[in-house]
mmCIF file of C-alpha atoms and ligand atoms in Angstrom:
data_model
loop_
_atom_site.group_PDB
_atom_site.id
_atom_site.type_symbol
_atom_site.label_atom_id
_atom_site.label_comp_id
_atom_site.label_asym_id
_atom_site.label_seq_id
_atom_site.Cartn_x
_atom_site.Cartn_y
_atom_site.Cartn_z
ATOM 1 C CA MET A 1 -13.939 -17.959 -8.925
ATOM 2 C CA SER A 2 -11.253 -15.279 -9.161
ATOM 3 C CA ALA A 3 -7.694 -16.482 -9.775
ATOM 4 C CA ILE A 4 -6.597 -13.869 -7.260
ATOM 5 C CA ARG A 5 -7.517 -15.720 -4.085
ATOM 6 C CA THR A 6 -5.104 -15.883 -1.182
ATOM 7 C CA GLU A 7 -4.888 -17.015 2.429
ATOM 8 C CA LEU A 8 -6.302 -13.604 3.417
ATOM 9 C CA CYS A 9 -9.590 -14.486 1.687
ATOM 10 C CA ASN A 10 -9.884 -17.657 3.776
ATOM 11 C CA MET A 11 -8.928 -15.954 7.032
ATOM 12 C CA LEU A 12 -11.532 -13.218 6.653
ATOM 13 C CA ASP A 13 -14.105 -14.991 4.496
ATOM 14 C CA ILE A 14 -13.795 -12.356 1.748
ATOM 15 C CA LYS A 15 -13.820 -12.763 -2.039
ATOM 16 C CA TYR A 16 -10.896 -10.448 -2.873
ATOM 17 C CA PRO A 17 -7.598 -9.946 -0.966
ATOM 18 C CA ILE A 18 -8.149 -6.237 -0.412
ATOM 19 C CA ILE A 19 -8.572 -4.341 2.873
ATOM 20 C CA GLN A 20 -10.053 -0.864 3.093
ATOM 21 C CA ALA A 21 -7.789 1.100 5.400
ATOM 22 C CA ALA A 22 -9.137 2.763 8.506
ATOM 23 C CA MET A 23 -9.064 6.544 8.014
ATOM 24 C CA GLY A 24 -9.790 8.089 11.380
ATOM 25 C CA PRO A 25 -10.698 10.588 12.603
ATOM 26 C CA PHE A 26 -12.863 10.645 9.503
ATOM 27 C CA CYS A 27 -15.965 8.467 9.398
ATOM 28 C CA THR A 28 -15.681 5.476 7.026
ATOM 29 C CA ASN A 29 -19.003 3.779 7.811
ATOM 30 C CA LYS A 30 -20.579 4.084 4.343
ATOM 31 C CA LEU A 31 -17.276 3.198 2.746
ATOM 32 C CA ALA A 32 -16.873 0.110 4.957
ATOM 33 C CA VAL A 33 -20.376 -1.040 3.974
ATOM 34 C CA ALA A 34 -19.645 -0.586 0.241
ATOM 35 C CA VAL A 35 -16.300 -2.405 0.495
ATOM 36 C CA SER A 36 -17.802 -5.268 2.481
ATOM 37 C CA ASN A 37 -20.668 -5.588 -0.011
ATOM 38 C CA ALA A 38 -18.176 -5.579 -2.919
ATOM 39 C CA GLY A 39 -16.363 -8.622 -1.466
ATOM 40 C CA ALA A 40 -13.356 -7.070 0.301
ATOM 41 C CA LEU A 41 -12.776 -6.119 3.956
ATOM 42 C CA GLY A 42 -14.397 -2.854 5.094
ATOM 43 C CA THR A 43 -12.962 -1.158 8.180
ATOM 44 C CA ILE A 44 -14.594 1.104 10.771
ATOM 45 C CA SER A 45 -12.354 3.997 11.853
ATOM 46 C CA ILE A 46 -12.161 5.958 15.094
ATOM 47 C CA THR A 47 -14.383 8.979 14.516
ATOM 48 C CA GLN A 48 -13.584 11.371 17.310
ATOM 49 C CA MET A 49 -10.877 13.920 18.000
ATOM 50 C CA THR A 50 -11.105 13.377 21.762
ATOM 51 C CA SER A 51 -9.145 11.050 24.017
ATOM 52 C CA ASP A 52 -12.200 10.711 26.338
ATOM 53 C CA PRO A 53 -12.717 6.931 26.557
ATOM 54 C CA ASP A 54 -16.501 7.206 27.069
ATOM 55 C CA VAL A 55 -16.995 9.357 23.978
ATOM 56 C CA ALA A 56 -14.787 6.980 22.006
ATOM 57 C CA GLY A 57 -16.835 3.998 23.241
ATOM 58 C CA GLU A 58 -20.167 5.593 22.305
ATOM 59 C CA LYS A 59 -18.937 6.589 18.845
ATOM 60 C CA THR A 60 -17.606 3.087 18.231
ATOM 61 C CA LEU A 61 -20.964 1.565 19.141
ATOM 62 C CA GLU A 62 -22.761 3.949 16.783
ATOM 63 C CA ASN A 63 -20.353 3.046 13.971
ATOM 64 C CA ILE A 64 -20.614 -0.704 14.550
ATOM 65 C CA ASN A 65 -24.401 -0.544 14.597
ATOM 66 C CA TYR A 66 -24.515 1.400 11.330
ATOM 67 C CA VAL A 67 -22.149 -0.928 9.492
ATOM 68 C CA LYS A 68 -23.752 -4.072 10.931
ATOM 69 C CA LYS A 69 -27.155 -2.921 9.675
ATOM 70 C CA HIS A 70 -26.015 -2.289 6.097
ATOM 71 C CA ALA A 71 -23.063 -4.624 5.399
ATOM 72 C CA LYS A 72 -23.722 -8.071 3.964
ATOM 73 C CA ASN A 73 -20.244 -9.482 4.499
ATOM 74 C CA THR A 74 -17.134 -9.134 6.658
ATOM 75 C CA PHE A 75 -15.774 -5.992 8.272
ATOM 76 C CA ALA A 76 -13.205 -4.953 10.885
ATOM 77 C CA VAL A 77 -12.725 -2.220 13.491
ATOM 78 C CA ASN A 78 -9.510 -0.186 13.907
ATOM 79 C CA THR A 79 -7.986 1.880 16.619
ATOM 80 C CA PRO A 80 -4.524 3.325 16.867
ATOM 81 C CA VAL A 81 -2.920 2.254 20.159
ATOM 82 C CA GLY A 82 0.014 3.643 22.127
ATOM 83 C CA LYS A 83 0.639 5.341 25.481
ATOM 84 C CA LEU A 84 -0.941 8.692 24.613
ATOM 85 C CA ILE A 85 -4.294 7.146 23.698
ATOM 86 C CA GLU A 86 -4.278 3.901 25.695
ATOM 87 C CA PRO A 87 -7.503 4.519 27.722
ATOM 88 C CA MET A 88 -9.368 5.425 24.526
ATOM 89 C CA ALA A 89 -8.056 2.385 22.643
ATOM 90 C CA ASN A 90 -8.932 0.092 25.575
ATOM 91 C CA ARG A 91 -12.503 1.380 25.656
ATOM 92 C CA ILE A 92 -12.923 0.966 21.879
ATOM 93 C CA ILE A 93 -11.731 -2.634 22.131
ATOM 94 C CA GLU A 94 -13.944 -3.381 25.185
ATOM 95 C CA VAL A 95 -17.053 -1.961 23.519
ATOM 96 C CA THR A 96 -16.356 -3.901 20.309
ATOM 97 C CA ILE A 97 -15.956 -7.174 22.202
ATOM 98 C CA GLU A 98 -19.072 -6.602 24.361
ATOM 99 C CA GLU A 99 -21.253 -5.711 21.377
ATOM 100 C CA ARG A 100 -19.999 -8.696 19.385
ATOM 101 C CA GLU A 101 -20.769 -11.068 22.269
ATOM 102 C CA LYS A 102 -24.405 -9.967 22.267
ATOM 103 C CA ASP A 103 -25.129 -10.599 18.591
ATOM 104 C CA PRO A 104 -24.497 -13.827 16.603
ATOM 105 C CA LYS A 105 -24.819 -11.950 13.251
ATOM 106 C CA LEU A 106 -22.178 -9.458 14.323
ATOM 107 C CA LYS A 107 -19.956 -12.328 15.505
ATOM 108 C CA LYS A 108 -20.006 -13.731 11.966
ATOM 109 C CA GLN A 109 -19.344 -10.417 10.230
ATOM 110 C CA LEU A 110 -16.894 -8.710 12.563
ATOM 111 C CA LYS A 111 -13.948 -11.061 12.211
ATOM 112 C CA ALA A 112 -10.881 -8.915 12.824
ATOM 113 C CA PHE A 113 -9.639 -6.024 14.923
ATOM 114 C CA ILE A 114 -6.858 -3.902 13.424
ATOM 115 C CA THR A 115 -4.546 -1.978 15.747
ATOM 116 C CA SER A 116 -1.989 0.525 14.522
ATOM 117 C CA ALA A 117 0.769 2.839 15.762
ATOM 118 C CA GLY A 118 1.781 1.590 19.259
ATOM 119 C CA ASP A 119 2.660 -1.768 20.821
ATOM 120 C CA PRO A 120 0.267 -4.593 19.826
ATOM 121 C CA THR A 121 1.386 -6.879 22.684
ATOM 122 C CA LEU A 122 -1.179 -5.550 25.176
ATOM 123 C CA TYR A 123 -4.128 -6.433 22.984
ATOM 124 C CA THR A 124 -3.601 -9.789 21.242
ATOM 125 C CA LYS A 125 -4.724 -12.070 24.078
ATOM 126 C CA LYS A 126 -7.825 -9.998 24.821
ATOM 127 C CA LEU A 127 -8.840 -10.064 21.143
ATOM 128 C CA HIS A 128 -8.123 -13.773 20.718
ATOM 129 C CA ASP A 129 -10.040 -14.657 23.894
ATOM 130 C CA ALA A 130 -13.011 -12.867 22.356
ATOM 131 C CA GLY A 131 -12.665 -14.876 19.114
ATOM 132 C CA LEU A 132 -11.344 -11.992 17.005
ATOM 133 C CA LEU A 133 -8.371 -12.058 14.653
ATOM 134 C CA HIS A 134 -5.754 -9.445 15.478
ATOM 135 C CA PHE A 135 -3.975 -7.587 12.651
ATOM 136 C CA HIS A 136 -1.424 -4.874 13.454
ATOM 137 C CA VAL A 137 0.117 -2.192 11.237
ATOM 138 C CA ALA A 138 3.940 -2.248 11.222
ATOM 139 C CA PRO A 139 6.237 0.274 9.506
ATOM 140 C CA SER A 140 9.454 -1.799 9.707
ATOM 141 C CA VAL A 141 10.831 -5.329 9.973
ATOM 142 C CA TYR A 142 11.571 -4.579 13.646
ATOM 143 C CA HIS A 143 7.899 -3.787 14.365
ATOM 144 C CA ALA A 144 6.681 -6.710 12.226
ATOM 145 C CA LYS A 145 8.770 -9.150 14.278
ATOM 146 C CA LYS A 146 7.413 -7.604 17.483
ATOM 147 C CA THR A 147 3.866 -8.065 16.139
ATOM 148 C CA GLU A 148 4.529 -11.722 15.337
ATOM 149 C CA LYS A 149 6.016 -12.236 18.807
ATOM 150 C CA ALA A 150 2.881 -10.704 20.354
ATOM 151 C CA GLY A 151 0.915 -13.558 18.729
ATOM 152 C CA ALA A 152 -0.999 -11.434 16.219
ATOM 153 C CA ASP A 153 -2.520 -13.140 13.168
ATOM 154 C CA ALA A 154 -1.196 -10.854 10.429
ATOM 155 C CA VAL A 155 1.000 -7.822 9.856
ATOM 156 C CA ILE A 156 -0.037 -4.894 7.686
ATOM 157 C CA ALA A 157 3.348 -3.627 6.465
ATOM 158 C CA SER A 158 2.887 0.079 5.772
ATOM 159 C CA GLY A 159 5.494 1.996 3.795
ATOM 160 C CA PHE A 160 6.676 5.582 3.372
ATOM 161 C CA GLU A 161 4.181 6.327 0.582
ATOM 162 C CA ALA A 162 1.097 5.814 2.792
ATOM 163 C CA GLY A 163 -1.415 8.536 3.581
ATOM 164 C CA GLY A 164 -1.938 9.584 7.187
ATOM 165 C CA HIS A 165 0.554 8.680 9.893
ATOM 166 C CA THR A 166 3.927 7.366 8.882
ATOM 167 C CA HIS A 167 6.861 6.321 11.015
ATOM 168 C CA SER A 168 9.550 8.879 11.878
ATOM 169 C CA ARG A 169 12.028 6.640 10.016
ATOM 170 C CA PRO A 170 9.845 5.312 7.198
ATOM 171 C CA VAL A 171 10.850 2.613 4.715
ATOM 172 C CA HIS A 172 9.527 2.572 1.139
ATOM 173 C CA THR A 173 6.821 -0.035 0.499
ATOM 174 C CA LEU A 174 8.779 -1.893 -2.179
ATOM 175 C CA ILE A 175 11.724 -2.321 0.206
ATOM 176 C CA LEU A 176 9.616 -2.998 3.282
ATOM 177 C CA VAL A 177 7.129 -5.625 2.111
ATOM 178 C CA PRO A 178 9.494 -8.321 0.713
ATOM 179 C CA GLU A 179 11.803 -7.896 3.692
ATOM 180 C CA VAL A 180 8.933 -8.252 6.194
ATOM 181 C CA ALA A 181 7.547 -11.257 4.278
ATOM 182 C CA LYS A 182 10.943 -12.974 4.504
ATOM 183 C CA SER A 183 11.376 -12.143 8.179
ATOM 184 C CA ILE A 184 8.144 -13.467 9.699
ATOM 185 C CA LYS A 185 5.883 -16.495 9.263
ATOM 186 C CA ILE A 186 2.469 -14.903 9.753
ATOM 187 C CA PRO A 187 0.692 -13.423 6.699
ATOM 188 C CA VAL A 188 1.679 -9.952 5.490
ATOM 189 C CA ILE A 189 -0.629 -7.391 3.884
ATOM 190 C CA ALA A 190 1.072 -4.605 1.929
ATOM 191 C CA ALA A 191 0.007 -0.969 2.493
ATOM 192 C CA GLY A 192 1.151 2.396 1.196
ATOM 193 C CA GLY A 193 0.880 3.371 -2.454
ATOM 194 C CA PHE A 194 -1.648 0.857 -3.822
ATOM 195 C CA CYS A 195 -4.445 1.817 -6.200
ATOM 196 C CA ASN A 196 -4.285 -0.561 -9.156
ATOM 197 C CA ALA A 197 -3.682 -4.068 -10.524
ATOM 198 C CA GLU A 198 0.050 -3.501 -11.012
ATOM 199 C CA GLY A 199 0.306 -2.732 -7.294
ATOM 200 C CA LEU A 200 -1.663 -5.810 -6.257
ATOM 201 C CA VAL A 201 0.434 -8.127 -8.439
ATOM 202 C CA SER A 202 3.694 -6.646 -7.146
ATOM 203 C CA ALA A 203 2.511 -7.006 -3.530
ATOM 204 C CA LEU A 204 1.711 -10.679 -4.151
ATOM 205 C CA ALA A 205 5.104 -11.144 -5.872
ATOM 206 C CA ALA A 206 6.763 -9.590 -2.816
ATOM 207 C CA GLY A 207 5.241 -12.266 -0.591
ATOM 208 C CA ALA A 208 2.138 -10.426 0.650
ATOM 209 C CA VAL A 209 -1.305 -12.058 0.830
ATOM 210 C CA GLY A 210 -3.130 -8.877 -0.136
ATOM 211 C CA ILE A 211 -3.160 -5.094 -0.108
ATOM 212 C CA GLN A 212 -4.632 -2.405 2.115
ATOM 213 C CA MET A 213 -5.734 0.829 0.403
ATOM 214 C CA GLY A 214 -6.711 4.136 1.967
ATOM 215 C CA THR A 215 -6.272 6.970 -0.517
ATOM 216 C CA ARG A 216 -7.760 5.048 -3.496
ATOM 217 C CA PHE A 217 -10.949 4.495 -1.495
ATOM 218 C CA ILE A 218 -11.263 8.211 -0.614
ATOM 219 C CA ALA A 219 -11.948 8.905 -4.300
ATOM 220 C CA THR A 220 -15.037 6.690 -4.478
ATOM 221 C CA GLU A 221 -18.695 7.603 -4.724
ATOM 222 C CA GLU A 222 -19.595 5.855 -1.488
ATOM 223 C CA CYS A 223 -16.795 7.285 0.654
ATOM 224 C CA ASP A 224 -18.143 9.345 3.556
ATOM 225 C CA PHE A 225 -15.582 12.160 2.980
ATOM 226 C CA HIS A 226 -16.596 15.648 1.813
ATOM 227 C CA PRO A 227 -16.877 15.803 -2.039
ATOM 228 C CA LYS A 228 -14.204 18.536 -2.116
ATOM 229 C CA TYR A 229 -11.751 16.217 -0.325
ATOM 230 C CA LYS A 230 -12.394 13.508 -2.934
ATOM 231 C CA GLU A 231 -11.832 16.038 -5.740
ATOM 232 C CA ALA A 232 -8.594 17.208 -4.096
ATOM 233 C CA VAL A 233 -7.281 13.616 -4.248
ATOM 234 C CA VAL A 234 -8.207 13.318 -7.928
ATOM 235 C CA LYS A 235 -6.605 16.686 -8.759
ATOM 236 C CA ALA A 236 -3.361 15.965 -6.868
ATOM 237 C CA GLY A 237 -0.240 15.327 -8.904
ATOM 238 C CA GLU A 238 2.810 13.224 -8.127
ATOM 239 C CA TRP A 239 4.488 15.974 -6.031
ATOM 240 C CA ASP A 240 1.439 17.077 -4.103
ATOM 241 C CA THR A 241 1.818 15.241 -0.786
ATOM 242 C CA VAL A 242 4.152 16.135 2.050
ATOM 243 C CA VAL A 243 4.975 14.696 5.486
ATOM 244 C CA VAL A 244 4.294 17.091 8.398
ATOM 245 C CA PRO A 245 4.524 16.618 12.189
ATOM 246 C CA GLY A 246 1.372 15.449 14.030
ATOM 247 C CA VAL A 247 0.478 14.930 17.709
ATOM 248 C CA LEU A 248 0.633 11.160 17.159
ATOM 249 C CA GLY A 249 3.700 11.407 14.919
ATOM 250 C CA PRO A 250 4.406 12.584 11.353
ATOM 251 C CA ALA A 251 1.627 12.321 8.794
ATOM 252 C CA ARG A 252 1.438 12.504 4.990
ATOM 253 C CA VAL A 253 -1.083 15.095 3.775
ATOM 254 C CA LEU A 254 -1.986 16.923 0.579
ATOM 255 C CA ARG A 255 -0.130 20.182 0.009
ATOM 256 C CA ASN A 256 -2.449 23.222 0.395
ATOM 257 C CA LYS A 257 -2.560 26.715 1.909
ATOM 258 C CA LEU A 258 -2.574 25.297 5.467
ATOM 259 C CA ILE A 259 0.602 23.345 4.800
ATOM 260 C CA GLU A 260 2.367 26.350 3.249
ATOM 261 C CA GLU A 261 1.518 28.439 6.357
ATOM 262 C CA PHE A 262 2.494 25.540 8.565
ATOM 263 C CA GLU A 263 5.907 25.341 6.895
ATOM 264 C CA LYS A 264 6.397 29.120 7.264
ATOM 265 C CA LYS A 265 5.479 28.979 10.986
ATOM 266 C CA GLY A 266 7.970 26.161 11.482
ATOM 267 C CA ALA A 267 10.690 28.277 9.948
ATOM 268 C CA SER A 268 9.834 31.126 12.342
ATOM 269 C CA GLY A 269 10.554 29.054 15.430
ATOM 270 C CA VAL A 270 7.152 27.778 16.702
ATOM 271 C CA SER A 271 7.611 24.468 18.560
ATOM 272 C CA GLU A 272 6.943 21.275 16.646
ATOM 273 C CA TRP A 273 4.304 20.315 19.217
ATOM 274 C CA GLU A 274 2.385 23.579 18.639
ATOM 275 C CA LEU A 275 2.571 23.002 14.910
ATOM 276 C CA ALA A 276 1.360 19.448 15.303
ATOM 277 C CA LYS A 277 -1.637 20.590 17.358
ATOM 278 C CA LEU A 278 -2.421 23.208 14.738
ATOM 279 C CA LYS A 279 -2.434 20.608 12.003
ATOM 280 C CA ASP A 280 -4.513 18.128 13.977
ATOM 281 C CA LEU A 281 -7.160 20.763 14.740
ATOM 282 C CA ALA A 282 -7.275 21.570 11.054
ATOM 283 C CA LEU A 283 -8.478 18.025 10.418
ATOM 284 C CA LEU A 284 -11.871 19.086 11.701
ATOM 285 C CA LYS A 285 -12.182 21.743 9.005
ATOM 286 C CA ALA A 286 -11.544 19.220 6.269
ATOM 287 C CA MET A 287 -13.973 16.806 7.815
ATOM 288 C CA GLU A 288 -16.859 19.118 8.614
ATOM 289 C CA ASP A 289 -16.759 21.899 6.021
ATOM 290 C CA GLY A 290 -14.755 20.381 3.190
ATOM 291 C CA ASP A 291 -12.358 23.302 3.663
ATOM 292 C CA ILE A 292 -9.628 21.990 1.392
ATOM 293 C CA GLU A 293 -7.363 25.029 1.707
ATOM 294 C CA SER A 294 -7.184 25.571 5.474
ATOM 295 C CA GLY A 295 -8.110 22.018 6.524
ATOM 296 C CA ALA A 296 -5.604 19.148 6.804
ATOM 297 C CA LEU A 297 -6.164 16.422 4.198
ATOM 298 C CA PRO A 298 -4.243 13.210 4.924
ATOM 299 C CA ALA A 299 -3.587 11.320 1.678
ATOM 300 C CA GLY A 300 -0.910 9.066 0.233
ATOM 301 C CA MET A 301 1.580 9.677 -2.566
ATOM 302 C CA VAL A 302 -0.615 7.467 -4.726
ATOM 303 C CA ALA A 303 -3.064 10.403 -5.013
ATOM 304 C CA GLY A 304 -0.968 11.353 -8.065
ATOM 305 C CA SER A 305 -2.074 8.107 -9.770
ATOM 306 C CA ILE A 306 -5.791 8.430 -9.012
ATOM 307 C CA HIS A 307 -7.622 10.186 -11.824
ATOM 308 C CA GLU A 308 -11.327 9.593 -11.273
ATOM 309 C CA ILE A 309 -14.008 9.004 -8.699
ATOM 310 C CA LEU A 310 -15.467 5.535 -9.194
ATOM 311 C CA THR A 311 -17.799 3.312 -7.211
ATOM 312 C CA VAL A 312 -16.122 0.981 -4.709
ATOM 313 C CA LYS A 313 -17.248 -2.012 -6.763
ATOM 314 C CA GLU A 314 -15.662 -0.547 -9.905
ATOM 315 C CA VAL A 315 -12.366 0.089 -8.093
ATOM 316 C CA ILE A 316 -12.164 -3.416 -6.661
ATOM 317 C CA GLU A 317 -13.367 -5.309 -9.731
ATOM 318 C CA GLU A 318 -11.064 -3.380 -12.094
ATOM 319 C CA ILE A 319 -8.046 -4.167 -9.904
ATOM 320 C CA ILE A 320 -8.896 -7.876 -9.830
ATOM 321 C CA ARG A 321 -9.772 -8.105 -13.546
ATOM 322 C CA GLU A 322 -6.604 -6.303 -14.635
ATOM 323 C CA ALA A 323 -4.429 -8.266 -12.176
ATOM 324 C CA GLU A 324 -5.696 -11.516 -13.686
ATOM 325 C CA LYS A 325 -4.732 -10.206 -17.157
ATOM 326 C CA ILE A 326 -1.265 -9.167 -15.982
ATOM 327 C CA LEU A 327 -0.629 -12.612 -14.513
ATOM 328 C CA LYS A 328 -1.759 -14.279 -17.747
ATOM 329 C CA ASN A 329 0.316 -12.032 -20.002
ATOM 330 C CA LEU A 330 3.585 -11.963 -18.047
ATOM 331 C CA LYS A 331 6.468 -12.121 -20.513
ATOM 332 C CA LEU A 332 8.361 -15.061 -19.123
HETATM 333 C C1 FMN B 401 -7.294 10.209 5.690
HETATM 334 C C2 FMN B 401 -6.493 9.107 6.298
HETATM 335 C C3 FMN B 401 -6.671 8.808 7.645
HETATM 336 C C4 FMN B 401 -6.005 7.711 8.221
HETATM 337 N N1 FMN B 401 -6.279 7.348 9.527
HETATM 338 C C5 FMN B 401 -5.844 6.152 9.992
HETATM 339 C C6 FMN B 401 -6.321 5.607 11.216
HETATM 340 O O1 FMN B 401 -7.166 6.187 11.905
HETATM 341 N N2 FMN B 401 -5.820 4.397 11.610
HETATM 342 C C7 FMN B 401 -4.907 3.708 10.864
HETATM 343 O O2 FMN B 401 -4.498 2.615 11.249
HETATM 344 N N3 FMN B 401 -4.421 4.210 9.713
HETATM 345 C C8 FMN B 401 -4.890 5.391 9.253
HETATM 346 N N4 FMN B 401 -4.456 5.852 8.028
HETATM 347 C C9 FMN B 401 -3.522 5.030 7.235
HETATM 348 C C10 FMN B 401 -4.304 4.034 6.428
HETATM 349 O O3 FMN B 401 -4.933 3.135 7.302
HETATM 350 C C11 FMN B 401 -3.480 3.232 5.396
HETATM 351 O O4 FMN B 401 -2.519 2.445 6.003
HETATM 352 C C12 FMN B 401 -2.870 4.100 4.344
HETATM 353 O O5 FMN B 401 -3.839 4.978 3.850
HETATM 354 C C13 FMN B 401 -2.337 3.234 3.217
HETATM 355 O O6 FMN B 401 -1.698 4.005 2.251
HETATM 356 P P1 FMN B 401 -2.437 4.630 0.962
HETATM 357 O O7 FMN B 401 -3.126 5.849 1.455
HETATM 358 O O8 FMN B 401 -1.307 4.895 0.045
HETATM 359 O O9 FMN B 401 -3.407 3.607 0.453
HETATM 360 C C14 FMN B 401 -5.082 6.958 7.444
HETATM 361 C C15 FMN B 401 -4.879 7.313 6.104
HETATM 362 C C16 FMN B 401 -5.565 8.358 5.528
HETATM 363 C C17 FMN B 401 -5.335 8.670 4.074
#
């Protein structure tokens, strides 16, 4: 048995304390299957750019059915929550609970629901009543305390470095995680900037029970993303991500032609809302055509530390193997 086993492994019935981040609106079904089969937690993302609750419900069902069919172990479902998308989030949660109720196999595999962005308070009781664990993503100690107060089972503390949406007043992961771990009693998972064993060991040293990774999993063979998107992550250097406005708040993306134009438009006085809409529509280009120059490519700062496309199993097993070595060889 791996020496790197934590409370997170027991909570979710997983071998390794690693969560694959949701990466909506991109599909992560194949990725979630590969992560689940490699012994970590796979996560289903929202896969629509609409706020129509019925479309969101149907898509969620499709995604759950795909992952259920192919995954051998545990997985989770994510939706961002918050006022702007409340009806959509409610429908995604309802559909997940209904589907789970119907199927004993799914009940065993689908152990947790991960909410992000808005207020978790509205959802914890509903998820607990249905027998699901509730994890929520928090960008600050303030939000982590609110999540604990809501009754959630764990906090995913997500720092400045993370790909995709960040808070408007973000805190760096290395500052955030130890502070959150000291401030609440429920388990903390560290997110934002993780891709290797050094990261996992430092998260555990900071009081976390595991890590959540998004960007590292984009650059894997099984990831559902367009091959050009994966290559763009591998090619990115340490200065190649930037935070831009988004309809649901600021988001970290890879620098490309779209972002240069976006920055120029901002300087010429277009409203931030218009710019945000422009960027969010550009997500579709990245998703459908692999248009890496005029599409928006959310990715974390850690892209600069990712140098090759590996299989999910290789990524996970290398992190665990190297983390065990680091722990053994610490110069104390
Ligand atoms: C392409 C992309 C899309 C994302 N979409 C979502 C999402 O739909 N829901 C969510 O909770 N987080 C989303 N995130 C954030 C991730 O869940 C995760 O917290 C983040 O990627 C962690 O930082 P890392 O990229 O440095 O690993 C997204 C991140 C990326 C890179």
